[in-house]
CSV table of C-alpha atoms and ligand atoms in Angstrom, one decimal:
chain,number,residue,atom,x,y,z
A,1,MET,CA,0.0,0.0,0.0
A,2,ASN,CA,1.2,3.5,-0.8
A,3,PRO,CA,1.7,5.6,2.4
A,4,LYS,CA,-0.5,8.3,0.8
A,5,ASP,CA,-3.4,5.9,0.4
A,6,ASP,CA,-3.3,4.7,4.0
A,7,LYS,CA,-6.1,6.5,5.9
A,8,ARG,CA,-4.4,5.7,9.2
A,9,THR,CA,-1.4,7.8,8.2
A,10,ALA,CA,-1.5,10.7,10.6
A,11,SER,CA,0.6,13.8,9.8
A,12,CYS,CA,3.4,13.0,12.3
A,13,SER,CA,3.2,9.2,12.7
A,14,SER,CA,4.4,6.5,10.4
A,15,THR,CA,2.7,3.2,9.9
A,16,VAL,CA,4.2,-0.2,8.9
A,17,PHE,CA,3.7,-0.9,5.3
A,18,VAL,CA,3.1,-4.2,3.5
A,19,HIS,CA,3.2,-4.3,-0.3
A,20,ASN,CA,0.9,-7.1,-1.1
A,21,PRO,CA,-2.5,-6.6,-2.7
A,22,TYR,CA,-3.4,-10.2,-1.9
A,23,LEU,CA,-3.3,-9.7,1.9
A,24,ASP,CA,-6.6,-7.8,2.0
A,25,GLY,CA,-8.3,-10.7,0.4
A,26,LEU,CA,-7.3,-13.1,3.2
A,27,LYS,CA,-10.1,-13.9,5.6
A,28,ASP,CA,-7.6,-14.7,8.4
A,29,ASP,CA,-3.9,-14.1,8.1
A,30,ILE,CA,-2.0,-17.0,9.8
A,31,LEU,CA,1.5,-16.0,11.0
A,32,TYR,CA,2.5,-19.6,10.9
A,33,HIS,CA,6.0,-19.5,12.4
A,34,PHE,CA,4.9,-17.3,15.3
A,35,GLY,CA,1.8,-19.4,16.1
A,36,LEU,CA,-0.3,-16.3,15.9
A,37,GLY,CA,-3.0,-15.1,13.5
A,38,THR,CA,-5.6,-12.4,12.8
A,39,GLY,CA,-8.4,-14.9,13.3
A,40,THR,CA,-7.1,-16.3,16.5
A,41,HIS,CA,-5.5,-13.4,18.3
A,42,ASP,CA,-6.4,-9.7,18.9
A,43,LEU,CA,-3.2,-8.4,17.5
A,44,PRO,CA,-4.0,-4.6,18.0
A,45,ALA,CA,-4.8,-5.3,21.7
A,46,MET,CA,-1.6,-7.5,22.1
A,47,PHE,CA,0.8,-5.4,20.1
A,48,GLY,CA,-0.7,-2.0,19.3
A,49,ASP,CA,1.5,-0.1,21.8
A,50,VAL,CA,4.8,-1.6,20.5
A,51,LYS,CA,7.4,1.2,19.6
A,52,PHE,CA,10.7,-0.8,19.7
A,53,VAL,CA,11.4,-4.2,18.4
A,54,CYS,CA,14.7,-5.8,19.2
A,55,VAL,CA,15.7,-8.9,17.3
A,56,GLY,CA,18.5,-11.3,17.8
A,57,GLY,CA,19.6,-14.8,16.9
A,58,SER,CA,19.1,-16.7,20.1
A,59,PRO,CA,15.8,-17.2,22.0
A,60,ARG,CA,17.6,-17.3,25.3
A,61,ARG,CA,19.4,-14.0,24.6
A,62,MET,CA,16.1,-12.3,23.7
A,63,LYS,CA,14.5,-13.5,26.9
A,64,ALA,CA,17.5,-12.2,28.9
A,65,PHE,CA,17.2,-8.9,27.0
A,66,THR,CA,13.5,-8.7,28.0
A,67,GLU,CA,14.4,-9.2,31.7
A,68,TYR,CA,17.2,-6.6,31.4
A,69,ILE,CA,15.1,-4.0,29.7
A,70,ALA,CA,12.2,-4.5,32.1
A,71,ALA,CA,14.5,-3.8,35.0
A,72,GLU,CA,16.1,-0.8,33.2
A,73,LEU,CA,12.7,0.7,32.5
A,74,GLY,CA,11.4,0.0,36.0
A,75,MET,CA,8.7,-2.2,34.5
A,76,GLU,CA,9.8,-5.5,36.0
A,77,ASP,CA,7.2,-7.6,37.7
A,78,PRO,CA,8.9,-9.9,40.2
A,79,LYS,CA,6.2,-12.5,39.7
A,80,SER,CA,6.3,-12.3,35.9
A,81,GLU,CA,8.0,-15.1,34.0
A,82,TYR,CA,7.8,-13.1,30.7
A,83,PRO,CA,6.0,-15.8,28.8
A,84,ASN,CA,7.0,-16.7,25.3
A,85,ILE,CA,4.2,-15.2,23.1
A,86,CYS,CA,5.2,-17.7,20.4
A,87,ALA,CA,4.9,-20.7,22.8
A,88,GLY,CA,2.7,-22.5,20.2
A,89,THR,CA,5.8,-23.0,18.0
A,90,ASP,CA,9.5,-23.6,18.6
A,91,ARG,CA,10.6,-21.7,15.4
A,92,TYR,CA,10.9,-18.3,17.1
A,93,ALA,CA,10.5,-16.8,20.6
A,94,MET,CA,8.9,-13.5,21.3
A,95,TYR,CA,8.6,-11.5,24.6
A,96,LYS,CA,7.1,-8.2,25.4
A,97,VAL,CA,7.5,-5.7,28.1
A,98,GLY,CA,5.7,-2.3,27.8
A,99,PRO,CA,6.4,-0.9,24.4
A,100,VAL,CA,9.4,-3.2,23.7
A,101,LEU,CA,9.0,-6.4,21.8
A,102,SER,CA,12.0,-8.9,21.6
A,103,VAL,CA,12.0,-11.6,18.9
A,104,SER,CA,14.5,-14.3,18.1
A,105,HIS,CA,15.4,-14.8,14.4
A,106,GLY,CA,17.6,-17.8,14.3
A,107,MET,CA,20.8,-17.8,12.1
A,108,GLY,CA,21.2,-16.6,8.6
A,109,MET,CA,19.3,-14.7,6.0
A,110,PRO,CA,16.5,-17.2,5.2
A,111,SER,CA,15.7,-17.5,8.9
A,112,ILE,CA,15.6,-13.8,9.6
A,113,ALA,CA,13.7,-13.1,6.4
A,114,ILE,CA,10.8,-15.5,7.3
A,115,MET,CA,10.6,-13.9,10.8
A,116,LEU,CA,10.6,-10.4,9.3
A,117,HIS,CA,7.7,-11.2,6.8
A,118,GLU,CA,5.6,-12.3,9.8
A,119,LEU,CA,6.8,-9.5,12.1
A,120,ILE,CA,6.1,-6.8,9.5
A,121,LYS,CA,2.6,-8.2,9.0
A,122,LEU,CA,2.1,-8.5,12.8
A,123,LEU,CA,3.0,-4.8,13.2
A,124,HIS,CA,0.8,-3.8,10.3
A,125,HIS,CA,-2.2,-5.8,11.5
A,126,ALA,CA,-1.7,-4.4,15.0
A,127,HIS,CA,-1.8,-0.8,13.6
A,128,CYS,CA,1.5,0.0,15.2
A,129,THR,CA,3.0,3.4,14.5
A,130,ASP,CA,6.5,4.9,14.7
A,131,VAL,CA,8.2,1.6,15.3
A,132,THR,CA,12.0,1.3,15.5
A,133,VAL,CA,13.6,-2.1,14.9
A,134,ILE,CA,17.1,-2.9,16.0
A,135,ARG,CA,19.1,-6.1,15.5
A,136,VAL,CA,21.2,-6.8,18.6
A,137,GLY,CA,23.7,-9.4,17.6
A,138,THR,CA,27.2,-10.9,17.5
A,139,SER,CA,29.8,-10.7,14.7
A,140,GLY,CA,33.4,-11.2,13.8
A,141,GLY,CA,35.4,-8.0,14.0
A,142,ILE,CA,38.1,-6.9,11.5
A,143,GLY,CA,40.9,-5.2,13.4
A,144,LEU,CA,38.8,-4.6,16.4
A,145,GLU,CA,39.3,-5.6,20.1
A,146,PRO,CA,36.8,-8.3,21.1
A,147,GLY,CA,33.9,-6.7,22.9
A,148,THR,CA,33.8,-3.7,20.7
A,149,VAL,CA,30.3,-2.8,19.5
A,150,VAL,CA,29.8,-1.9,15.8
A,151,VAL,CA,26.8,0.2,14.8
A,152,THR,CA,26.3,-0.5,11.1
A,153,LYS,CA,26.5,2.3,8.7
A,154,GLN,CA,25.7,0.2,5.6
A,155,SER,CA,25.3,-3.5,5.2
A,156,MET,CA,27.5,-4.9,2.3
A,157,ASP,CA,27.4,-8.3,0.5
A,158,ALA,CA,30.4,-10.6,0.2
A,159,THR,CA,31.6,-8.6,-2.8
A,160,PHE,CA,31.6,-5.4,-0.8
A,161,GLN,CA,28.5,-4.0,-2.5
A,162,PRO,CA,25.7,-2.3,-0.5
A,163,LYS,CA,22.9,-4.6,-1.8
A,164,PHE,CA,20.8,-7.6,-1.1
A,165,GLU,CA,19.9,-9.9,-4.0
A,166,GLN,CA,17.0,-12.3,-4.1
A,167,VAL,CA,15.8,-14.6,-6.8
A,168,ILE,CA,12.0,-14.1,-7.3
A,169,LEU,CA,10.2,-16.1,-10.0
A,170,GLY,CA,13.6,-17.0,-11.5
A,171,LYS,CA,14.8,-13.3,-11.8
A,172,THR,CA,17.4,-11.6,-9.6
A,173,VAL,CA,15.8,-8.7,-7.7
A,174,VAL,CA,18.3,-6.2,-6.2
A,175,HIS,CA,17.4,-4.3,-3.0
A,176,ASP,CA,19.5,-1.6,-1.4
A,177,THR,CA,20.5,-2.0,2.2
A,178,ASP,CA,20.3,1.5,3.6
A,179,LEU,CA,19.8,1.9,7.3
A,180,ASP,CA,18.6,5.0,9.1
A,181,GLN,CA,21.8,7.1,9.4
A,182,SER,CA,20.4,9.4,12.2
A,183,LEU,CA,19.5,6.4,14.3
A,184,ALA,CA,23.0,5.0,13.8
A,185,GLU,CA,24.5,8.2,15.0
A,186,GLU,CA,22.2,8.3,18.0
A,187,LEU,CA,23.2,4.8,18.9
A,188,LEU,CA,26.9,5.7,18.5
A,189,GLN,CA,26.3,8.6,20.8
A,190,CYS,CA,24.7,6.2,23.4
A,191,GLY,CA,27.8,4.1,23.3
A,192,LYS,CA,29.9,7.2,24.0
A,193,GLU,CA,27.7,8.3,26.9
A,194,LEU,CA,27.8,4.8,28.5
A,195,ASN,CA,31.6,4.6,28.1
A,196,GLN,CA,31.6,1.0,29.3
A,197,PHE,CA,33.0,-0.6,26.1
A,198,GLU,CA,34.4,0.6,22.7
A,199,THR,CA,31.6,1.6,20.2
A,200,VAL,CA,32.4,2.4,16.6
A,201,ILE,CA,30.3,3.0,13.4
A,202,GLY,CA,31.2,1.2,10.2
A,203,ASN,CA,30.1,-1.1,7.4
A,204,THR,CA,29.0,-4.6,8.1
A,205,MET,CA,29.6,-7.5,5.7
A,206,CYS,CA,26.7,-9.9,5.5
A,207,THR,CA,27.7,-13.4,4.2
A,208,LEU,CA,25.8,-16.6,3.3
A,209,ASP,CA,27.6,-18.7,5.8
A,210,PHE,CA,29.9,-18.5,8.9
A,211,TYR,CA,32.8,-20.6,7.5
A,212,GLU,CA,34.0,-20.3,3.9
A,213,GLY,CA,31.6,-17.4,3.3
A,214,GLN,CA,33.6,-15.5,6.0
A,215,ALA,CA,37.0,-16.7,4.8
A,216,ARG,CA,37.6,-19.0,7.8
A,217,LEU,CA,40.3,-21.6,7.8
A,218,ASP,CA,38.5,-23.9,10.2
A,219,GLY,CA,35.4,-25.1,8.4
A,220,ALA,CA,34.8,-28.7,7.1
A,221,PHE,CA,36.0,-27.4,3.7
A,222,CYS,CA,38.5,-24.7,2.8
A,223,SER,CA,39.1,-24.0,-0.9
A,224,TYR,CA,41.7,-21.2,-0.5
A,225,THR,CA,45.0,-20.5,1.3
A,226,GLU,CA,45.7,-18.5,4.4
A,227,GLU,CA,47.2,-15.8,2.1
A,228,ASP,CA,43.9,-15.6,0.1
A,229,LYS,CA,42.0,-15.2,3.4
A,230,LYS,CA,44.3,-12.4,4.6
A,231,ASP,CA,44.1,-10.7,1.2
A,232,TYR,CA,40.2,-10.9,1.3
A,233,LEU,CA,39.9,-9.5,4.8
A,234,LYS,CA,42.3,-6.7,4.0
A,235,LYS,CA,40.2,-5.7,1.0
A,236,ALA,CA,37.1,-5.9,3.2
A,237,SER,CA,38.7,-3.5,5.6
A,238,GLU,CA,39.7,-1.2,2.8
A,239,ALA,CA,36.0,-1.1,1.8
A,240,GLY,CA,35.2,0.3,5.3
A,241,ILE,CA,34.0,-3.1,6.7
A,242,CYS,CA,34.4,-3.4,10.4
A,243,ASN,CA,32.6,-6.6,11.1
A,244,ILE,CA,31.0,-9.7,9.5
A,245,GLU,CA,27.7,-11.5,10.3
A,246,ILE,CA,25.0,-13.3,8.4
A,247,GLU,CA,21.6,-11.4,8.7
A,248,SER,CA,22.1,-7.6,8.3
A,249,SER,CA,21.5,-7.2,4.5
A,250,VAL,CA,18.1,-8.8,4.3
A,251,PHE,CA,17.2,-7.1,7.6
A,252,ALA,CA,18.1,-3.7,6.2
A,253,ALA,CA,16.4,-4.3,2.9
A,254,MET,CA,13.1,-5.5,4.4
A,255,CYS,CA,12.9,-2.8,7.1
A,256,LYS,CA,13.4,-0.2,4.4
A,257,LEU,CA,10.6,-1.7,2.2
A,258,SER,CA,8.2,-1.5,5.1
A,259,GLY,CA,9.1,2.0,6.2
A,260,LEU,CA,10.6,0.9,9.5
A,261,ARG,CA,13.4,2.9,11.1
A,262,ALA,CA,16.1,0.3,11.5
A,263,ALA,CA,19.6,-0.3,12.9
A,264,VAL,CA,22.1,-3.1,13.4
A,265,VAL,CA,24.2,-3.2,16.6
A,266,CYS,CA,26.6,-6.1,16.9
A,267,VAL,CA,29.4,-6.9,19.2
A,268,ALA,CA,32.7,-8.3,17.8
A,269,LEU,CA,33.4,-11.6,19.5
A,270,LEU,CA,36.9,-11.9,18.1
A,271,ASP,CA,39.3,-10.2,15.7
A,272,ARG,CA,39.3,-12.1,12.5
A,273,LEU,CA,42.7,-10.8,11.6
A,274,LYS,CA,44.0,-12.8,14.5
A,275,GLY,CA,42.1,-16.0,14.1
A,276,ASP,CA,38.9,-17.9,13.3
A,277,GLN,CA,38.0,-19.9,16.4
A,278,LEU,CA,35.8,-18.6,19.2
A,279,SER,CA,38.2,-19.7,21.9
A,280,SER,CA,37.3,-17.2,24.7
A,281,SER,CA,35.5,-18.7,27.7
A,282,HIS,CA,31.7,-18.9,27.9
A,283,GLU,CA,31.7,-16.2,30.6
A,284,VAL,CA,33.8,-13.8,28.4
A,285,LEU,CA,31.6,-14.4,25.3
A,286,SER,CA,28.4,-14.0,27.4
A,287,GLY,CA,29.7,-10.7,28.8
A,288,TYR,CA,30.5,-9.4,25.2
A,289,GLN,CA,27.0,-10.4,24.1
A,290,LYS,CA,25.5,-8.1,26.7
A,291,HIS,CA,27.2,-5.0,25.2
A,292,PRO,CA,24.7,-4.4,22.4
A,293,GLN,CA,21.8,-5.0,24.8
A,294,ILE,CA,23.2,-2.4,27.3
A,295,LEU,CA,23.6,0.1,24.5
A,296,VAL,CA,20.2,-0.4,23.0
A,297,ALA,CA,18.5,-0.4,26.4
A,298,HIS,CA,20.2,3.0,27.1
A,299,TYR,CA,18.8,4.3,23.8
A,300,ILE,CA,15.3,3.1,24.5
A,301,LYS,CA,15.4,4.6,28.0
A,302,LYS,CA,16.5,7.9,26.5
A,303,GLN,CA,13.8,7.9,23.9
A,304,LEU,CA,11.0,7.1,26.4
A,305,LYS,CA,12.3,9.8,28.8
A,306,ALA,CA,12.3,12.4,26.0
A,307,LYS,CA,8.8,11.4,25.0
A,308,ALA,CA,7.5,11.6,28.6
A,309,VAL,CA,8.9,15.2,28.8
A,310,CYS,CA,7.2,16.2,25.5
A,311,SER,CA,3.8,14.8,26.4
B,1,R2B,C1,26.4,-13.8,14.1
B,1,R2B,O1,26.5,-14.9,15.0
B,1,R2B,C2,25.7,-15.9,14.6
B,1,R2B,C3,26.5,-17.1,14.1
B,1,R2B,O2,27.4,-17.5,15.1
B,1,R2B,C4,24.8,-15.3,13.5
B,1,R2B,O3,23.5,-15.2,13.8
B,1,R2B,C5,25.4,-14.0,13.3
B,1,R2B,O4,25.0,-13.2,12.3
B,2,URA,N1,29.1,-14.3,14.0
B,2,URA,C1,29.5,-14.3,12.7
B,2,URA,O1,28.7,-14.4,11.7
B,2,URA,N2,30.9,-14.4,12.5
B,2,URA,C2,31.7,-14.4,13.5
B,2,URA,O2,32.9,-14.5,13.3
B,2,URA,C3,31.2,-14.3,14.8
B,2,URA,C4,29.9,-14.2,15.0
């Protein structure tokens, strides 16, 4: 639907757009991988107040994020277990506290793309407005100290191009991967204010896989030399790439298509110029994984405080 044709579009609030003329013809829309649907759930009542959606790979991490943000916002309920809203399925997990929704997306572009189709429809059916979506994740850094948080400027593919390609009906469709630059700058500023860990802004390379796709030497297969790997990572660095992960490009493309303000905030778990294996202890890696959550919680708190002052 064109933004101008949407009667719900108020002068200063933006809705979540779907671009599918067939959706209106559906009696009920079943969000299969969430175990939710328009015929079975009152989506506006359940989700109409959502303003921030935080997405990340692991269900456990997204539950931990919900507990953390609830405490940070002073919304924690000591008796609450934060039930998984998607309990009817084990594909994704979803938690909600106040205006913050946390959703897991699994690993890789196909997994996050399926989740995003259903998330965008959910937000649309729930008549949500002014929603910000942030991926809080992990990545491999290029020349960064482990624990550094990278706020993505632009998501690049494995050939260092800022695009996401999808084959639809046998034809390659190219989407751009622009993220909201002002949101990225605000998040960088939050990292500076917190001053608890290094935060940088830079390009993120999104690959099809964790091993050969990211020039690792420790996969089941390796069809290149260590010299080739070093040369590739050097070229990536020269293209402004600071970190590598496997979801950001389709995330950026789909959020842009639906008019969602979006950002990617990932911690670097290791420096890929120094190695491939994640050899730090579980405690150290868990500590690093909290960095994007701390930063994004700070951002959400600031936004809610500013809104409270204005209203
Ligand atoms: C980063 O870490 C995960 C793989 O270990 C994947 O979800 C990603 O993008
Ligand atoms: N996630 C990735 O995709 N790559 C890494 O090296 C670490 C986490």
